[in-house]
PDB file of C-alpha atoms in Angstrom:
ATOM      1  CA  GLN E   1       0.673  43.313 164.085  1.00 92.00           C
ATOM      2  CA  LEU E   2       2.713  44.947 162.055  1.00 96.00           C
ATOM      3  CA  GLN E   3       2.017  47.493 159.141  1.00 96.00           C
ATOM      4  CA  LEU E   4       4.234  49.413 156.121  1.00 97.00           C
ATOM      5  CA  GLN E   5       2.180  52.052 154.518  1.00 97.00           C
ATOM      6  CA  GLU E   6       4.154  54.136 151.580  1.00 98.00           C
ATOM      7  CA  SER E   7       2.350  56.868 150.251  1.00 98.00           C
ATOM      8  CA  GLY E   8       2.842  60.281 148.170  1.00 97.00           C
ATOM      9  CA  PRO E   9       3.218  61.589 144.955  1.00 97.00           C
ATOM     10  CA  GLY E  10       2.090  58.833 142.146  1.00 96.00           C
ATOM     11  CA  LEU E  11       3.638  60.855 139.790  1.00 98.00           C
ATOM     12  CA  VAL E  12       6.775  63.148 139.158  1.00 98.00           C
ATOM     13  CA  LYS E  13       8.492  65.921 136.495  1.00 98.00           C
ATOM     14  CA  PRO E  14      11.729  64.776 134.849  1.00 98.00           C
ATOM     15  CA  SER E  15      14.568  66.309 136.830  1.00 97.00           C
ATOM     16  CA  GLU E  16      12.412  66.700 139.881  1.00 98.00           C
ATOM     17  CA  THR E  17      12.340  65.428 143.408  1.00 98.00           C
ATOM     18  CA  LEU E  18      10.245  62.027 144.183  1.00 98.00           C
ATOM     19  CA  SER E  19       9.814  62.038 148.074  1.00 98.00           C
ATOM     20  CA  LEU E  20       7.709  59.150 149.214  1.00 98.00           C
ATOM     21  CA  THR E  21       7.119  58.741 153.489  1.00 98.00           C
ATOM     22  CA  CYS E  22       6.663  55.048 155.016  1.00 98.00           C
ATOM     23  CA  THR E  23       4.077  55.563 158.164  1.00 98.00           C
ATOM     24  CA  VAL E  24       4.589  52.399 160.794  1.00 98.00           C
ATOM     25  CA  SER E  25       2.139  50.952 162.698  1.00 97.00           C
ATOM     26  CA  GLY E  26       1.289  48.585 165.345  1.00 96.00           C
ATOM     27  CA  GLY E  27       5.136  48.820 166.362  1.00 95.00           C
ATOM     28  CA  SER E  28       8.012  51.586 167.611  1.00 96.00           C
ATOM     29  CA  ILE E  29      10.158  52.820 164.568  1.00 97.00           C
ATOM     30  CA  SER E  30      12.405  53.851 167.609  1.00 95.00           C
ATOM     31  CA  SER E  31      13.453  50.318 168.295  1.00 93.00           C
ATOM     32  CA  THR E  32      16.266  49.489 168.572  1.00 93.00           C
ATOM     33  CA  SER E  33      16.099  46.087 166.694  1.00 94.00           C
ATOM     34  CA  TYR E  34      15.992  47.307 163.242  1.00 96.00           C
ATOM     35  CA  TYR E  35      16.509  48.898 160.792  1.00 97.00           C
ATOM     36  CA  TRP E  36      13.885  50.737 158.007  1.00 98.00           C
ATOM     37  CA  GLY E  37      14.414  50.955 154.342  1.00 97.00           C
ATOM     38  CA  TRP E  38      13.781  51.855 150.802  1.00 98.00           C
ATOM     39  CA  ILE E  39      13.556  48.981 147.749  1.00 98.00           C
ATOM     40  CA  ARG E  40      12.053  49.665 144.001  1.00 98.00           C
ATOM     41  CA  GLN E  41      10.926  47.384 140.964  1.00 96.00           C
ATOM     42  CA  PRO E  42      11.035  48.357 138.122  1.00 96.00           C
ATOM     43  CA  PRO E  43       8.171  47.449 135.656  1.00 95.00           C
ATOM     44  CA  GLY E  44       8.440  44.228 134.361  1.00 92.00           C
ATOM     45  CA  LYS E  45      12.093  44.086 136.284  1.00 93.00           C
ATOM     46  CA  GLY E  46      13.801  42.671 139.420  1.00 92.00           C
ATOM     47  CA  LEU E  47      14.406  44.125 143.020  1.00 96.00           C
ATOM     48  CA  GLU E  48      16.577  47.069 143.811  1.00 97.00           C
ATOM     49  CA  TRP E  49      17.912  47.561 146.998  1.00 98.00           C
ATOM     50  CA  ILE E  50      17.942  52.064 147.562  1.00 98.00           C
ATOM     51  CA  GLY E  51      19.096  52.392 151.545  1.00 97.00           C
ATOM     52  CA  SER E  52      18.630  52.025 154.670  1.00 97.00           C
ATOM     53  CA  ILE E  53      17.776  53.585 158.369  1.00 97.00           C
ATOM     54  CA  TYR E  54      18.013  53.722 161.422  1.00 96.00           C
ATOM     55  CA  TYR E  55      15.567  55.259 164.307  1.00 95.00           C
ATOM     56  CA  SER E  56      19.353  56.969 165.362  1.00 95.00           C
ATOM     57  CA  GLY E  57      19.396  58.218 161.555  1.00 94.00           C
ATOM     58  CA  ASN E  58      22.259  56.344 160.507  1.00 95.00           C
ATOM     59  CA  THR E  59      21.679  55.096 156.747  1.00 96.00           C
ATOM     60  CA  TYR E  60      23.607  54.014 154.210  1.00 94.00           C
ATOM     61  CA  TYR E  61      22.990  53.852 150.616  1.00 97.00           C
ATOM     62  CA  ASN E  62      23.242  52.099 147.062  1.00 97.00           C
ATOM     63  CA  PRO E  63      26.015  53.703 145.621  1.00 97.00           C
ATOM     64  CA  SER E  64      24.317  53.169 142.255  1.00 96.00           C
ATOM     65  CA  LEU E  65      21.869  55.729 143.612  1.00 95.00           C
ATOM     66  CA  LYS E  66      23.994  57.820 146.605  1.00 91.00           C
ATOM     67  CA  SER E  67      24.334  60.871 144.870  1.00 94.00           C
ATOM     68  CA  ARG E  68      20.671  61.760 144.534  1.00 97.00           C
ATOM     69  CA  ILE E  69      18.691  60.002 148.040  1.00 97.00           C
ATOM     70  CA  THR E  70      18.284  60.905 151.102  1.00 98.00           C
ATOM     71  CA  ILE E  71      16.881  58.760 153.605  1.00 98.00           C
ATOM     72  CA  SER E  72      15.318  60.769 157.097  1.00 98.00           C
ATOM     73  CA  VAL E  73      13.274  59.546 159.679  1.00 97.00           C
ATOM     74  CA  ASP E  74      10.707  61.098 162.005  1.00 97.00           C
ATOM     75  CA  THR E  75      10.194  59.265 165.818  1.00 96.00           C
ATOM     76  CA  SER E  76       7.975  61.686 166.709  1.00 96.00           C
ATOM     77  CA  LYS E  77       5.345  60.029 163.872  1.00 97.00           C
ATOM     78  CA  ASN E  78       7.193  57.092 163.336  1.00 97.00           C
ATOM     79  CA  GLN E  79       7.866  57.330 159.687  1.00 98.00           C
ATOM     80  CA  PHE E  80      11.114  57.188 157.656  1.00 98.00           C
ATOM     81  CA  SER E  81      11.048  59.405 154.179  1.00 98.00           C
ATOM     82  CA  LEU E  82      13.074  58.732 150.651  1.00 98.00           C
ATOM     83  CA  LYS E  83      13.710  61.765 148.775  1.00 98.00           C
ATOM     84  CA  LEU E  84      15.851  61.269 145.028  1.00 98.00           C
ATOM     85  CA  SER E  85      16.857  63.067 143.114  1.00 98.00           C
ATOM     86  CA  SER E  86      16.936  64.805 139.795  1.00 98.00           C
ATOM     87  CA  VAL E  87      14.387  61.430 138.206  1.00 98.00           C
ATOM     88  CA  THR E  88      14.563  59.905 135.040  1.00 98.00           C
ATOM     89  CA  ALA E  89      11.997  57.158 133.466  1.00 98.00           C
ATOM     90  CA  ALA E  90      14.500  55.067 135.172  1.00 97.00           C
ATOM     91  CA  ASP E  91      13.224  55.924 138.533  1.00 98.00           C
ATOM     92  CA  THR E  92       9.798  55.115 137.180  1.00 98.00           C
ATOM     93  CA  ALA E  93       9.151  51.749 139.757  1.00 98.00           C
ATOM     94  CA  VAL E  94       7.228  50.512 142.564  1.00 98.00           C
ATOM     95  CA  TYR E  95       8.605  51.380 145.085  1.00 98.00           C
ATOM     96  CA  TYR E  96       8.309  49.538 148.242  1.00 98.00           C
ATOM     97  CA  CYS E  97       9.127  50.200 152.629  1.00 98.00           C
ATOM     98  CA  ALA E  98      10.435  47.622 154.844  1.00 98.00           C
ATOM     99  CA  ARG E  99      11.748  46.821 158.334  1.00 98.00           C
ATOM    100  CA  ARG E 100      15.010  45.088 157.999  1.00 97.00           C
ATOM    101  CA  LYS E 101      16.072  42.839 161.412  1.00 94.00           C
ATOM    102  CA  ASN E 102      19.355  41.034 161.798  1.00 88.00           C
ATOM    103  CA  PRO E 103      20.513  38.968 160.782  1.00 88.00           C
ATOM    104  CA  PRO E 104      19.776  41.308 157.490  1.00 93.00           C
ATOM    105  CA  ASN E 105      16.261  40.894 155.991  1.00 96.00           C
ATOM    106  CA  PHE E 106      13.521  42.160 155.130  1.00 97.00           C
ATOM    107  CA  ASP E 107      10.808  40.387 157.485  1.00 97.00           C
ATOM    108  CA  TYR E 108       7.278  43.279 156.625  1.00 97.00           C
ATOM    109  CA  TRP E 109       7.219  45.701 152.989  1.00 97.00           C
ATOM    110  CA  GLY E 110       4.215  47.820 152.958  1.00 97.00           C
ATOM    111  CA  GLN E 111       2.314  47.305 150.460  1.00 95.00           C
ATOM    112  CA  GLY E 112       3.948  49.897 147.654  1.00 97.00           C
ATOM    113  CA  THR E 113       3.289  52.579 145.682  1.00 98.00           C
ATOM    114  CA  LEU E 114       4.121  52.953 141.955  1.00 98.00           C
ATOM    115  CA  VAL E 115       6.211  56.404 140.752  1.00 98.00           C
ATOM    116  CA  THR E 116       5.991  56.830 137.498  1.00 98.00           C
ATOM    117  CA  VAL E 117       8.313  60.243 136.034  1.00 98.00           C
ATOM    118  CA  SER E 118       6.727  61.351 133.524  1.00 97.00           C
ATOM    119  CA  SER E 119       6.403  65.244 132.383  1.00 95.00           C
TER     120      SER E 119
ATOM    121  CA  ASP N   1      28.399  44.432 143.824  1.00 96.00           C
ATOM    122  CA  ILE N   2      27.492  41.222 144.479  1.00 97.00           C
ATOM    123  CA  PRO N   3      25.739  39.973 142.243  1.00 97.00           C
ATOM    124  CA  MET N   4      22.978  36.939 142.317  1.00 98.00           C
ATOM    125  CA  THR N   5      21.567  34.974 140.018  1.00 98.00           C
ATOM    126  CA  GLN N   6      18.796  32.257 139.579  1.00 98.00           C
ATOM    127  CA  SER N   7      18.100  29.477 137.901  1.00 98.00           C
ATOM    128  CA  PRO N   8      16.055  28.886 136.105  1.00 97.00           C
ATOM    129  CA  SER N   9      14.550  32.011 134.880  1.00 97.00           C
ATOM    130  CA  SER N  10      10.807  30.940 135.040  1.00 97.00           C
ATOM    131  CA  LEU N  11       9.374  26.944 135.448  1.00 97.00           C
ATOM    132  CA  SER N  12       6.108  25.443 135.280  1.00 96.00           C
ATOM    133  CA  ALA N  13       4.930  22.571 137.243  1.00 96.00           C
ATOM    134  CA  SER N  14       0.985  20.841 138.114  1.00 95.00           C
ATOM    135  CA  VAL N  15      -0.292  20.803 142.202  1.00 95.00           C
ATOM    136  CA  GLY N  16       1.925  18.434 144.236  1.00 96.00           C
ATOM    137  CA  ASP N  17       5.290  18.661 142.607  1.00 96.00           C
ATOM    138  CA  ARG N  18       7.938  19.179 143.882  1.00 97.00           C
ATOM    139  CA  VAL N  19      10.030  22.409 142.571  1.00 97.00           C
ATOM    140  CA  THR N  20      13.881  23.684 142.926  1.00 98.00           C
ATOM    141  CA  ILE N  21      14.844  27.004 142.553  1.00 98.00           C
ATOM    142  CA  THR N  22      18.485  27.123 142.302  1.00 98.00           C
ATOM    143  CA  CYS N  23      20.934  31.071 143.316  1.00 98.00           C
ATOM    144  CA  ARG N  24      24.513  31.520 142.603  1.00 98.00           C
ATOM    145  CA  ALA N  25      26.555  34.149 144.301  1.00 98.00           C
ATOM    146  CA  SER N  26      29.594  35.999 142.795  1.00 97.00           C
ATOM    147  CA  GLN N  27      31.470  35.726 145.462  1.00 98.00           C
ATOM    148  CA  SER N  28      31.240  33.466 149.198  1.00 98.00           C
ATOM    149  CA  ILE N  29      28.239  34.710 151.256  1.00 98.00           C
ATOM    150  CA  SER N  30      28.574  32.453 153.786  1.00 97.00           C
ATOM    151  CA  THR N  31      24.854  31.343 155.256  1.00 97.00           C
ATOM    152  CA  TYR N  32      23.934  35.701 154.726  1.00 98.00           C
ATOM    153  CA  LEU N  33      20.841  34.900 152.133  1.00 98.00           C
ATOM    154  CA  ASN N  34      17.242  35.361 152.134  1.00 98.00           C
ATOM    155  CA  TRP N  35      14.172  34.286 149.434  1.00 98.00           C
ATOM    156  CA  TYR N  36      11.175  36.248 148.816  1.00 98.00           C
ATOM    157  CA  GLN N  37       7.825  34.988 147.662  1.00 98.00           C
ATOM    158  CA  HIS N  38       5.733  37.347 145.779  1.00 96.00           C
ATOM    159  CA  LYS N  39       2.302  38.135 143.652  1.00 95.00           C
ATOM    160  CA  PRO N  40       1.865  41.000 140.870  1.00 91.00           C
ATOM    161  CA  GLY N  41       0.217  43.440 143.815  1.00 89.00           C
ATOM    162  CA  LYS N  42       1.392  42.381 146.975  1.00 93.00           C
ATOM    163  CA  ALA N  43       4.449  43.220 149.134  1.00 92.00           C
ATOM    164  CA  PRO N  44       7.051  40.965 149.003  1.00 94.00           C
ATOM    165  CA  LYS N  45       6.641  38.320 152.017  1.00 97.00           C
ATOM    166  CA  LEU N  46       9.826  36.789 153.703  1.00 98.00           C
ATOM    167  CA  LEU N  47       9.803  32.811 153.295  1.00 98.00           C
ATOM    168  CA  ILE N  48      13.853  31.580 154.629  1.00 98.00           C
ATOM    169  CA  TYR N  49      16.307  33.507 156.039  1.00 97.00           C
ATOM    170  CA  ALA N  50      19.577  33.247 156.674  1.00 97.00           C
ATOM    171  CA  ALA N  51      19.534  30.418 154.029  1.00 98.00           C
ATOM    172  CA  SER N  52      17.828  27.744 156.023  1.00 98.00           C
ATOM    173  CA  SER N  53      16.195  29.267 158.926  1.00 97.00           C
ATOM    174  CA  LEU N  54      11.599  29.905 158.382  1.00 98.00           C
ATOM    175  CA  GLN N  55      10.347  32.980 158.751  1.00 97.00           C
ATOM    176  CA  THR N  56       7.278  32.832 161.696  1.00 96.00           C
ATOM    177  CA  GLY N  57       4.219  31.406 159.532  1.00 96.00           C
ATOM    178  CA  VAL N  58       5.891  30.329 156.465  1.00 98.00           C
ATOM    179  CA  PRO N  59       4.355  26.461 155.788  1.00 97.00           C
ATOM    180  CA  SER N  60       6.978  23.619 156.176  1.00 97.00           C
ATOM    181  CA  SER N  61       7.052  22.956 153.306  1.00 97.00           C
ATOM    182  CA  PHE N  62       9.817  25.569 152.194  1.00 98.00           C
ATOM    183  CA  SER N  63      13.070  24.277 152.913  1.00 98.00           C
ATOM    184  CA  GLY N  64      16.657  26.368 151.896  1.00 98.00           C
ATOM    185  CA  SER N  65      19.590  25.208 151.912  1.00 98.00           C
ATOM    186  CA  GLY N  66      23.446  26.031 150.894  1.00 98.00           C
ATOM    187  CA  SER N  67      26.413  28.547 152.190  1.00 98.00           C
ATOM    188  CA  GLY N  68      29.157  29.863 150.587  1.00 98.00           C
ATOM    189  CA  THR N  69      28.002  30.473 146.767  1.00 98.00           C
ATOM    190  CA  ASP N  70      25.132  27.946 146.220  1.00 98.00           C
ATOM    191  CA  PHE N  71      21.782  27.684 147.598  1.00 98.00           C
ATOM    192  CA  THR N  72      18.457  25.955 146.822  1.00 98.00           C
ATOM    193  CA  LEU N  73      14.702  26.915 147.968  1.00 98.00           C
ATOM    194  CA  THR N  74      13.006  24.345 148.181  1.00 98.00           C
ATOM    195  CA  ILE N  75       8.878  23.698 147.954  1.00 98.00           C
ATOM    196  CA  SER N  76       8.371  19.887 149.171  1.00 97.00           C
ATOM    197  CA  SER N  77       4.612  19.341 147.347  1.00 96.00           C
ATOM    198  CA  LEU N  78       3.145  22.354 145.419  1.00 96.00           C
ATOM    199  CA  GLN N  79      -0.022  24.777 146.157  1.00 95.00           C
ATOM    200  CA  PRO N  80      -2.191  26.545 143.966  1.00 93.00           C
ATOM    201  CA  GLU N  81      -0.983  29.110 146.296  1.00 95.00           C
ATOM    202  CA  ASP N  82       2.761  29.197 146.197  1.00 96.00           C
ATOM    203  CA  PHE N  83       2.473  30.487 142.112  1.00 93.00           C
ATOM    204  CA  ALA N  84       4.793  33.805 142.443  1.00 97.00           C
ATOM    205  CA  THR N  85       8.005  35.004 141.375  1.00 97.00           C
ATOM    206  CA  TYR N  86      10.789  33.965 143.767  1.00 98.00           C
ATOM    207  CA  TYR N  87      13.375  36.038 144.651  1.00 98.00           C
ATOM    208  CA  CYS N  88      16.676  35.241 146.777  1.00 98.00           C
ATOM    209  CA  GLN N  89      18.887  38.684 148.085  1.00 98.00           C
ATOM    210  CA  GLN N  90      22.324  38.625 149.458  1.00 98.00           C
ATOM    211  CA  SER N  91      22.402  40.409 152.814  1.00 97.00           C
ATOM    212  CA  TYR N  92      26.456  39.488 153.063  1.00 97.00           C
ATOM    213  CA  SER N  93      27.221  43.235 152.577  1.00 96.00           C
ATOM    214  CA  THR N  94      26.122  46.294 151.329  1.00 94.00           C
ATOM    215  CA  PRO N  95      24.744  47.488 148.638  1.00 97.00           C
ATOM    216  CA  TYR N  96      22.048  44.271 149.292  1.00 97.00           C
ATOM    217  CA  THR N  97      21.543  43.268 146.218  1.00 98.00           C
ATOM    218  CA  PHE N  98      18.716  40.353 144.659  1.00 98.00           C
ATOM    219  CA  GLY N  99      19.255  37.586 141.868  1.00 97.00           C
ATOM    220  CA  GLN N 100      16.571  38.594 138.629  1.00 97.00           C
ATOM    221  CA  GLY N 101      13.580  36.117 140.400  1.00 97.00           C
ATOM    222  CA  THR N 102      11.722  32.665 139.156  1.00 98.00           C
ATOM    223  CA  LYS N 103       8.454  32.814 137.884  1.00 97.00           C
ATOM    224  CA  VAL N 104       6.584  29.644 139.186  1.00 98.00           C
ATOM    225  CA  GLU N 105       3.275  29.055 136.485  1.00 95.00           C
ATOM    226  CA  ILE N 106       0.708  26.112 136.976  1.00 87.00           C
ATOM    227  CA  LYS N 107       1.638  23.480 133.899  1.00 86.00           C
TER     228      LYS N 107
END
């Protein structure tokens, strides 16, 4: 059974960089059939797609966040990561990692991790 | 971006009721429409993909329909475990966008 698990600091200071890692188990991140993505949900709000990455490193990002996002993959560790720079309180959210299959949909999700931006 | 609009934003229903949630895209998205169930503190769960295909393991009480701009998620007989928030999501083009959610509560 495929499992995804987010990890990283739960508290980040304003203007700093949020860094999260998603560890994939029960399957290979190098599968040619899937992309891997990040989605977030601010408190009391809906879901927002952040971006996705292929095992080869090909990425595509939400234009609303593109200038601040870097998503990378480490196939040797079966992990992919998110970096979001210059964070503000508006970036406080539960961050989920997920697998994207075709036709595009997110069929496996991590449990999510709450990241709070506060001094 | 393709904004997605769900209605209603919330509803109250009883166990055994038939429930219908609608989702409208601001432009045609063919059948690139997915539905998710989300419970507090849990990972969202894929229910329906490509507008009408049932994800493996999802009860057949869930069904989806529609194409173009108008889509529907139907729960034929609401069960206690179905009380949750439901989101539609378009995957026609990036950035992928979600509806604002429909919270299904116990009447």
